[in-house]
Amino acid sequence: MMRIDIITLFPQMFDGPFSHSIIKRAVEKNKVEIHLHDLRDFSEDKHRRVDDYPYSGGGGMLMRIEPIAKCIDFLKSQRIYDEIFYTSPDGELLDQPSLNKYSNLQNIIILCGHYKGVDERVREHYITKEFSIGNYVLSGGELAAAVFTDAVVRLIPGVLGDEMSALSDSFQDGLVAPPAYTRPAEFNGWRVPDVLLSGNYKLIADWRLEESIKRTKIRRPDLME
Ligand code: ADE
């Protein structure tokens, strides 16, 4: 079973995303174990402070190394981790191929950044990989960690009901998904394409691939290179 340890200043931020739908089911089916760690629990400060002013000045606070080190060292004393991730807008941009790889890992830690980030020594000595979920700045790493977790967990074998459905997602074959329809066959005079009603599996498969390619060219020409 995959194990994800998330180190955060705001564990409650994960309550919503982790207690519904696919992630909730994956946890119940013992496909993944998710543990949230409140960084303040590892602070030795009597006010449970985990941040401090940067030596450089310039405003903003930094997350201190001691509580992070204490938390990560504790986790590492319990098991071997494949990867220790840090959420950062200057990290590697997440994409489907890297998420496919991460979904095969056994134990991972995600450290959620906050304020102006962490003391650089954390990144140098503890973090093995940094990821960004897009070229924009969030107010903290929690949403990025939730996005990462959602995208990884649904790829763990046996998590999605229909084993095929992750394989037919947009991006899995470098193409976006084709259009899809459900009943009724006609609404307001808008008809479902005839081929989908034909029952001819081969014709339908050809049509879907063709539509995927057409759609990728128009919407995501960057993927066609
Ligand atoms: N923290 C702030 N912005 C972020 C982003 N875009 N991706 C990951 N972590 C972040």
mmCIF file of C-alpha atoms and ligand atoms in Angstrom:
data_model
loop_
_atom_site.group_PDB
_atom_site.id
_atom_site.type_symbol
_atom_site.label_atom_id
_atom_site.label_comp_id
_atom_site.label_asym_id
_atom_site.label_seq_id
_atom_site.Cartn_x
_atom_site.Cartn_y
_atom_site.Cartn_z
ATOM 1 C CA MET A 1 0.000 0.000 0.000
ATOM 2 C CA MET A 2 1.262 3.458 -0.872
ATOM 3 C CA ARG A 3 1.906 5.794 2.055
ATOM 4 C CA ILE A 4 1.832 9.582 1.783
ATOM 5 C CA ASP A 5 2.997 11.737 4.706
ATOM 6 C CA ILE A 6 2.078 15.396 4.386
ATOM 7 C CA ILE A 7 3.836 17.966 6.568
ATOM 8 C CA THR A 8 1.814 21.160 6.839
ATOM 9 C CA LEU A 9 0.945 24.165 8.971
ATOM 10 C CA PHE A 10 -2.731 23.720 8.053
ATOM 11 C CA PRO A 11 -3.765 20.056 8.282
ATOM 12 C CA GLN A 12 -7.459 20.980 8.243
ATOM 13 C CA MET A 13 -7.114 22.292 4.708
ATOM 14 C CA PHE A 14 -7.024 18.668 3.554
ATOM 15 C CA ASP A 15 -10.249 17.603 5.276
ATOM 16 C CA GLY A 16 -12.452 18.480 2.315
ATOM 17 C CA PRO A 17 -10.458 17.085 -0.589
ATOM 18 C CA PHE A 18 -9.495 13.873 1.220
ATOM 19 C CA SER A 19 -12.892 12.933 2.599
ATOM 20 C CA HIS A 20 -14.819 12.541 -0.637
ATOM 21 C CA SER A 21 -14.986 10.560 -3.820
ATOM 22 C CA ILE A 22 -11.920 8.744 -5.153
ATOM 23 C CA ILE A 23 -9.405 9.547 -2.399
ATOM 24 C CA LYS A 24 -11.835 8.597 0.322
ATOM 25 C CA ARG A 25 -12.594 5.308 -1.426
ATOM 26 C CA ALA A 26 -8.900 4.599 -2.028
ATOM 27 C CA VAL A 27 -8.201 5.022 1.690
ATOM 28 C CA GLU A 28 -11.156 2.789 2.609
ATOM 29 C CA LYS A 29 -9.975 0.143 0.127
ATOM 30 C CA ASN A 30 -6.485 0.253 1.713
ATOM 31 C CA LYS A 31 -4.894 1.370 -1.555
ATOM 32 C CA VAL A 32 -3.288 4.375 0.119
ATOM 33 C CA GLU A 33 -2.507 5.606 3.607
ATOM 34 C CA ILE A 34 -2.411 9.380 4.070
ATOM 35 C CA HIS A 35 -0.925 10.882 7.227
ATOM 36 C CA LEU A 36 -1.087 14.574 8.025
ATOM 37 C CA HIS A 37 1.546 16.069 10.319
ATOM 38 C CA ASP A 38 1.074 19.467 11.912
ATOM 39 C CA LEU A 39 4.501 21.086 11.751
ATOM 40 C CA ARG A 40 3.762 23.050 14.935
ATOM 41 C CA ASP A 41 3.783 19.763 16.866
ATOM 42 C CA PHE A 42 7.509 19.591 16.107
ATOM 43 C CA SER A 43 8.332 23.099 17.264
ATOM 44 C CA GLU A 44 10.416 23.389 20.419
ATOM 45 C CA ASP A 45 9.305 26.988 20.849
ATOM 46 C CA LYS A 46 6.821 27.498 23.689
ATOM 47 C CA HIS A 47 4.598 29.469 21.323
ATOM 48 C CA ARG A 48 4.843 26.649 18.767
ATOM 49 C CA ARG A 49 6.365 29.050 16.265
ATOM 50 C CA VAL A 50 7.789 27.575 13.114
ATOM 51 C CA ASP A 51 8.769 30.707 11.188
ATOM 52 C CA ASP A 52 11.364 33.445 11.544
ATOM 53 C CA TYR A 53 12.734 36.532 9.783
ATOM 54 C CA PRO A 54 15.134 36.003 6.868
ATOM 55 C CA TYR A 55 18.774 37.027 7.419
ATOM 56 C CA SER A 56 18.559 38.946 4.175
ATOM 57 C CA GLY A 57 15.750 41.131 5.473
ATOM 58 C CA GLY A 58 13.332 42.241 2.797
ATOM 59 C CA GLY A 59 10.112 41.259 4.517
ATOM 60 C CA GLY A 60 8.215 37.998 4.726
ATOM 61 C CA MET A 61 8.893 35.066 6.982
ATOM 62 C CA LEU A 62 10.652 31.783 6.371
ATOM 63 C CA MET A 63 9.888 28.343 7.735
ATOM 64 C CA ARG A 64 12.653 27.363 10.167
ATOM 65 C CA ILE A 65 14.732 24.242 9.617
ATOM 66 C CA GLU A 66 14.533 22.711 13.130
ATOM 67 C CA PRO A 67 10.853 21.650 13.255
ATOM 68 C CA ILE A 68 11.015 20.409 9.659
ATOM 69 C CA ALA A 69 14.199 18.446 10.379
ATOM 70 C CA LYS A 70 12.652 16.967 13.509
ATOM 71 C CA CYS A 71 9.526 15.873 11.667
ATOM 72 C CA ILE A 72 11.324 14.430 8.645
ATOM 73 C CA ASP A 73 13.974 12.694 10.798
ATOM 74 C CA PHE A 74 11.204 11.135 12.862
ATOM 75 C CA LEU A 75 9.427 9.844 9.737
ATOM 76 C CA LYS A 76 12.688 8.592 8.235
ATOM 77 C CA SER A 77 13.424 6.647 11.428
ATOM 78 C CA GLN A 78 10.201 4.678 10.852
ATOM 79 C CA ARG A 79 10.608 3.673 7.197
ATOM 80 C CA ILE A 80 12.505 4.347 4.003
ATOM 81 C CA TYR A 81 11.119 7.091 1.791
ATOM 82 C CA ASP A 82 11.389 7.011 -1.985
ATOM 83 C CA GLU A 83 10.985 10.731 -2.370
ATOM 84 C CA ILE A 84 10.652 13.840 -0.195
ATOM 85 C CA PHE A 85 8.720 16.420 -2.154
ATOM 86 C CA TYR A 86 8.485 20.152 -1.597
ATOM 87 C CA THR A 87 5.751 22.312 -3.120
ATOM 88 C CA SER A 88 7.180 25.314 -4.878
ATOM 89 C CA PRO A 89 6.286 27.479 -7.860
ATOM 90 C CA ASP A 90 9.889 27.088 -9.052
ATOM 91 C CA GLY A 91 9.748 23.281 -8.895
ATOM 92 C CA GLU A 92 9.306 20.886 -11.799
ATOM 93 C CA LEU A 93 5.957 21.424 -13.493
ATOM 94 C CA LEU A 94 3.704 18.430 -12.723
ATOM 95 C CA ASP A 95 2.484 16.475 -15.720
ATOM 96 C CA GLN A 96 0.811 13.140 -16.367
ATOM 97 C CA PRO A 97 4.003 11.176 -17.203
ATOM 98 C CA SER A 98 5.676 12.173 -13.912
ATOM 99 C CA LEU A 99 2.480 11.459 -11.953
ATOM 100 C CA ASN A 100 2.318 7.997 -13.534
ATOM 101 C CA LYS A 101 5.831 7.379 -12.180
ATOM 102 C CA TYR A 102 5.044 8.760 -8.728
ATOM 103 C CA SER A 103 1.980 6.508 -8.440
ATOM 104 C CA ASN A 104 4.377 3.511 -8.306
ATOM 105 C CA LEU A 105 6.260 4.822 -5.270
ATOM 106 C CA GLN A 106 5.841 3.164 -1.894
ATOM 107 C CA ASN A 107 6.478 5.887 0.728
ATOM 108 C CA ILE A 108 6.617 9.610 0.075
ATOM 109 C CA ILE A 109 6.680 12.802 2.103
ATOM 110 C CA ILE A 110 5.244 16.099 0.874
ATOM 111 C CA LEU A 111 6.395 19.224 2.689
ATOM 112 C CA CYS A 112 4.003 22.117 2.090
ATOM 113 C CA GLY A 113 5.728 25.456 1.754
ATOM 114 C CA HIS A 114 4.370 28.618 3.359
ATOM 115 C CA TYR A 115 5.193 32.278 3.848
ATOM 116 C CA LYS A 116 8.262 33.079 1.777
ATOM 117 C CA GLY A 117 9.192 29.402 1.751
ATOM 118 C CA VAL A 118 11.688 27.365 3.746
ATOM 119 C CA ASP A 119 15.246 27.905 4.890
ATOM 120 C CA GLU A 120 17.326 26.910 1.876
ATOM 121 C CA ARG A 121 19.135 24.223 3.919
ATOM 122 C CA VAL A 122 15.889 22.206 4.021
ATOM 123 C CA ARG A 123 15.847 22.101 0.246
ATOM 124 C CA GLU A 124 19.542 21.263 0.075
ATOM 125 C CA HIS A 125 19.614 18.478 2.651
ATOM 126 C CA TYR A 126 16.133 16.999 2.956
ATOM 127 C CA ILE A 127 14.120 17.587 -0.197
ATOM 128 C CA THR A 128 14.671 15.173 -3.084
ATOM 129 C CA LYS A 129 12.198 16.692 -5.545
ATOM 130 C CA GLU A 130 10.273 19.963 -5.877
ATOM 131 C CA PHE A 131 7.078 20.275 -7.859
ATOM 132 C CA SER A 132 4.880 23.095 -9.091
ATOM 133 C CA ILE A 133 1.265 22.665 -10.174
ATOM 134 C CA GLY A 134 1.360 25.632 -12.538
ATOM 135 C CA ASN A 135 2.964 28.934 -13.383
ATOM 136 C CA TYR A 136 1.117 30.973 -10.793
ATOM 137 C CA VAL A 137 1.661 31.569 -7.101
ATOM 138 C CA LEU A 138 -0.544 30.020 -4.425
ATOM 139 C CA SER A 139 -0.643 31.327 -0.882
ATOM 140 C CA GLY A 140 0.686 27.992 0.363
ATOM 141 C CA GLY A 141 1.624 24.494 -0.704
ATOM 142 C CA GLU A 142 -1.467 22.756 0.723
ATOM 143 C CA LEU A 143 -3.615 23.077 -2.379
ATOM 144 C CA ALA A 144 -0.672 21.948 -4.510
ATOM 145 C CA ALA A 145 -0.147 18.910 -2.242
ATOM 146 C CA ALA A 146 -3.879 18.096 -2.449
ATOM 147 C CA VAL A 147 -3.775 18.327 -6.255
ATOM 148 C CA PHE A 148 -0.702 16.098 -6.352
ATOM 149 C CA THR A 149 -2.280 13.548 -4.007
ATOM 150 C CA ASP A 150 -5.540 13.446 -5.950
ATOM 151 C CA ALA A 151 -3.784 13.006 -9.283
ATOM 152 C CA VAL A 152 -1.465 10.278 -7.949
ATOM 153 C CA VAL A 153 -4.010 8.301 -5.919
ATOM 154 C CA ARG A 154 -6.426 7.833 -8.812
ATOM 155 C CA LEU A 155 -3.575 6.175 -10.758
ATOM 156 C CA ILE A 156 -2.894 3.495 -8.139
ATOM 157 C CA PRO A 157 -4.082 0.170 -9.608
ATOM 158 C CA GLY A 158 -7.491 -0.829 -8.293
ATOM 159 C CA VAL A 159 -8.471 2.658 -7.144
ATOM 160 C CA LEU A 160 -10.686 3.531 -10.076
ATOM 161 C CA GLY A 161 -13.636 1.179 -10.449
ATOM 162 C CA ASP A 162 -13.120 0.671 -14.155
ATOM 163 C CA GLU A 163 -9.454 -0.294 -14.565
ATOM 164 C CA MET A 164 -9.496 1.203 -18.030
ATOM 165 C CA SER A 165 -10.711 4.620 -17.112
ATOM 166 C CA ALA A 166 -7.375 6.135 -16.014
ATOM 167 C CA LEU A 167 -5.850 4.868 -19.250
ATOM 168 C CA SER A 168 -8.420 6.685 -21.356
ATOM 169 C CA ASP A 169 -7.935 10.023 -19.570
ATOM 170 C CA SER A 170 -6.746 13.051 -21.407
ATOM 171 C CA PHE A 171 -2.909 13.083 -21.609
ATOM 172 C CA GLN A 172 -2.391 9.368 -20.974
ATOM 173 C CA ASP A 173 -1.652 8.845 -24.653
ATOM 174 C CA GLY A 174 -0.440 12.400 -25.202
ATOM 175 C CA LEU A 175 -3.867 13.363 -26.562
ATOM 176 C CA VAL A 176 -6.850 15.058 -24.975
ATOM 177 C CA ALA A 177 -10.019 12.986 -24.478
ATOM 178 C CA PRO A 178 -12.568 12.795 -27.323
ATOM 179 C CA PRO A 179 -16.089 14.201 -26.912
ATOM 180 C CA ALA A 180 -18.463 11.971 -24.943
ATOM 181 C CA TYR A 181 -22.257 11.726 -24.873
ATOM 182 C CA THR A 182 -24.946 10.056 -22.819
ATOM 183 C CA ARG A 183 -28.704 9.717 -23.203
ATOM 184 C CA PRO A 184 -30.899 11.107 -24.659
ATOM 185 C CA ALA A 185 -29.787 10.510 -28.255
ATOM 186 C CA GLU A 186 -31.464 13.778 -29.172
ATOM 187 C CA PHE A 187 -32.026 16.923 -27.100
ATOM 188 C CA ASN A 188 -33.414 20.177 -28.534
ATOM 189 C CA GLY A 189 -32.670 18.728 -31.966
ATOM 190 C CA TRP A 190 -28.982 18.250 -31.009
ATOM 191 C CA ARG A 191 -28.088 14.713 -31.966
ATOM 192 C CA VAL A 192 -25.424 12.379 -30.647
ATOM 193 C CA PRO A 193 -23.081 11.462 -33.568
ATOM 194 C CA ASP A 194 -24.563 8.504 -35.457
ATOM 195 C CA VAL A 195 -21.402 6.445 -35.211
ATOM 196 C CA LEU A 196 -21.791 6.224 -31.417
ATOM 197 C CA LEU A 197 -25.252 4.703 -31.847
ATOM 198 C CA SER A 198 -24.014 2.198 -34.452
ATOM 199 C CA GLY A 199 -22.834 -0.420 -31.951
ATOM 200 C CA ASN A 200 -19.807 -0.999 -34.187
ATOM 201 C CA TYR A 201 -16.905 -1.166 -31.730
ATOM 202 C CA LYS A 202 -14.181 -0.752 -34.363
ATOM 203 C CA LEU A 203 -15.868 2.244 -36.019
ATOM 204 C CA ILE A 204 -16.376 3.866 -32.632
ATOM 205 C CA ALA A 205 -12.740 3.318 -31.609
ATOM 206 C CA ASP A 206 -11.544 4.854 -34.917
ATOM 207 C CA TRP A 207 -13.899 7.808 -34.497
ATOM 208 C CA ARG A 208 -12.736 8.473 -30.927
ATOM 209 C CA LEU A 209 -9.074 8.420 -31.895
ATOM 210 C CA GLU A 210 -9.735 10.729 -34.849
ATOM 211 C CA GLU A 211 -11.656 13.147 -32.621
ATOM 212 C CA SER A 212 -8.889 13.044 -30.004
ATOM 213 C CA ILE A 213 -6.299 13.983 -32.594
ATOM 214 C CA LYS A 214 -8.511 16.714 -34.108
ATOM 215 C CA ARG A 215 -9.210 18.138 -30.669
ATOM 216 C CA THR A 216 -5.583 18.007 -29.542
ATOM 217 C CA LYS A 217 -4.490 19.904 -32.694
ATOM 218 C CA ILE A 218 -7.023 22.640 -32.030
ATOM 219 C CA ARG A 219 -6.922 22.922 -28.237
ATOM 220 C CA ARG A 220 -3.450 21.764 -27.282
ATOM 221 C CA PRO A 221 -1.148 22.113 -30.287
ATOM 222 C CA ASP A 222 1.755 22.100 -27.809
ATOM 223 C CA LEU A 223 1.072 18.375 -27.170
ATOM 224 C CA MET A 224 1.362 17.496 -30.866
ATOM 225 C CA GLU A 225 5.076 18.317 -31.150
HETATM 226 N N1 ADE B 1 3.318 27.110 -3.755
HETATM 227 C C1 ADE B 1 2.952 28.323 -4.212
HETATM 228 N N2 ADE B 1 2.626 28.287 -5.504
HETATM 229 C C2 ADE B 1 2.782 26.983 -5.906
HETATM 230 C C3 ADE B 1 2.606 26.307 -7.144
HETATM 231 N N3 ADE B 1 2.199 26.932 -8.239
HETATM 232 N N4 ADE B 1 2.868 24.997 -7.180
HETATM 233 C C4 ADE B 1 3.279 24.345 -6.076
HETATM 234 N N5 ADE B 1 3.470 24.934 -4.889
HETATM 235 C C5 ADE B 1 3.225 26.250 -4.795
#
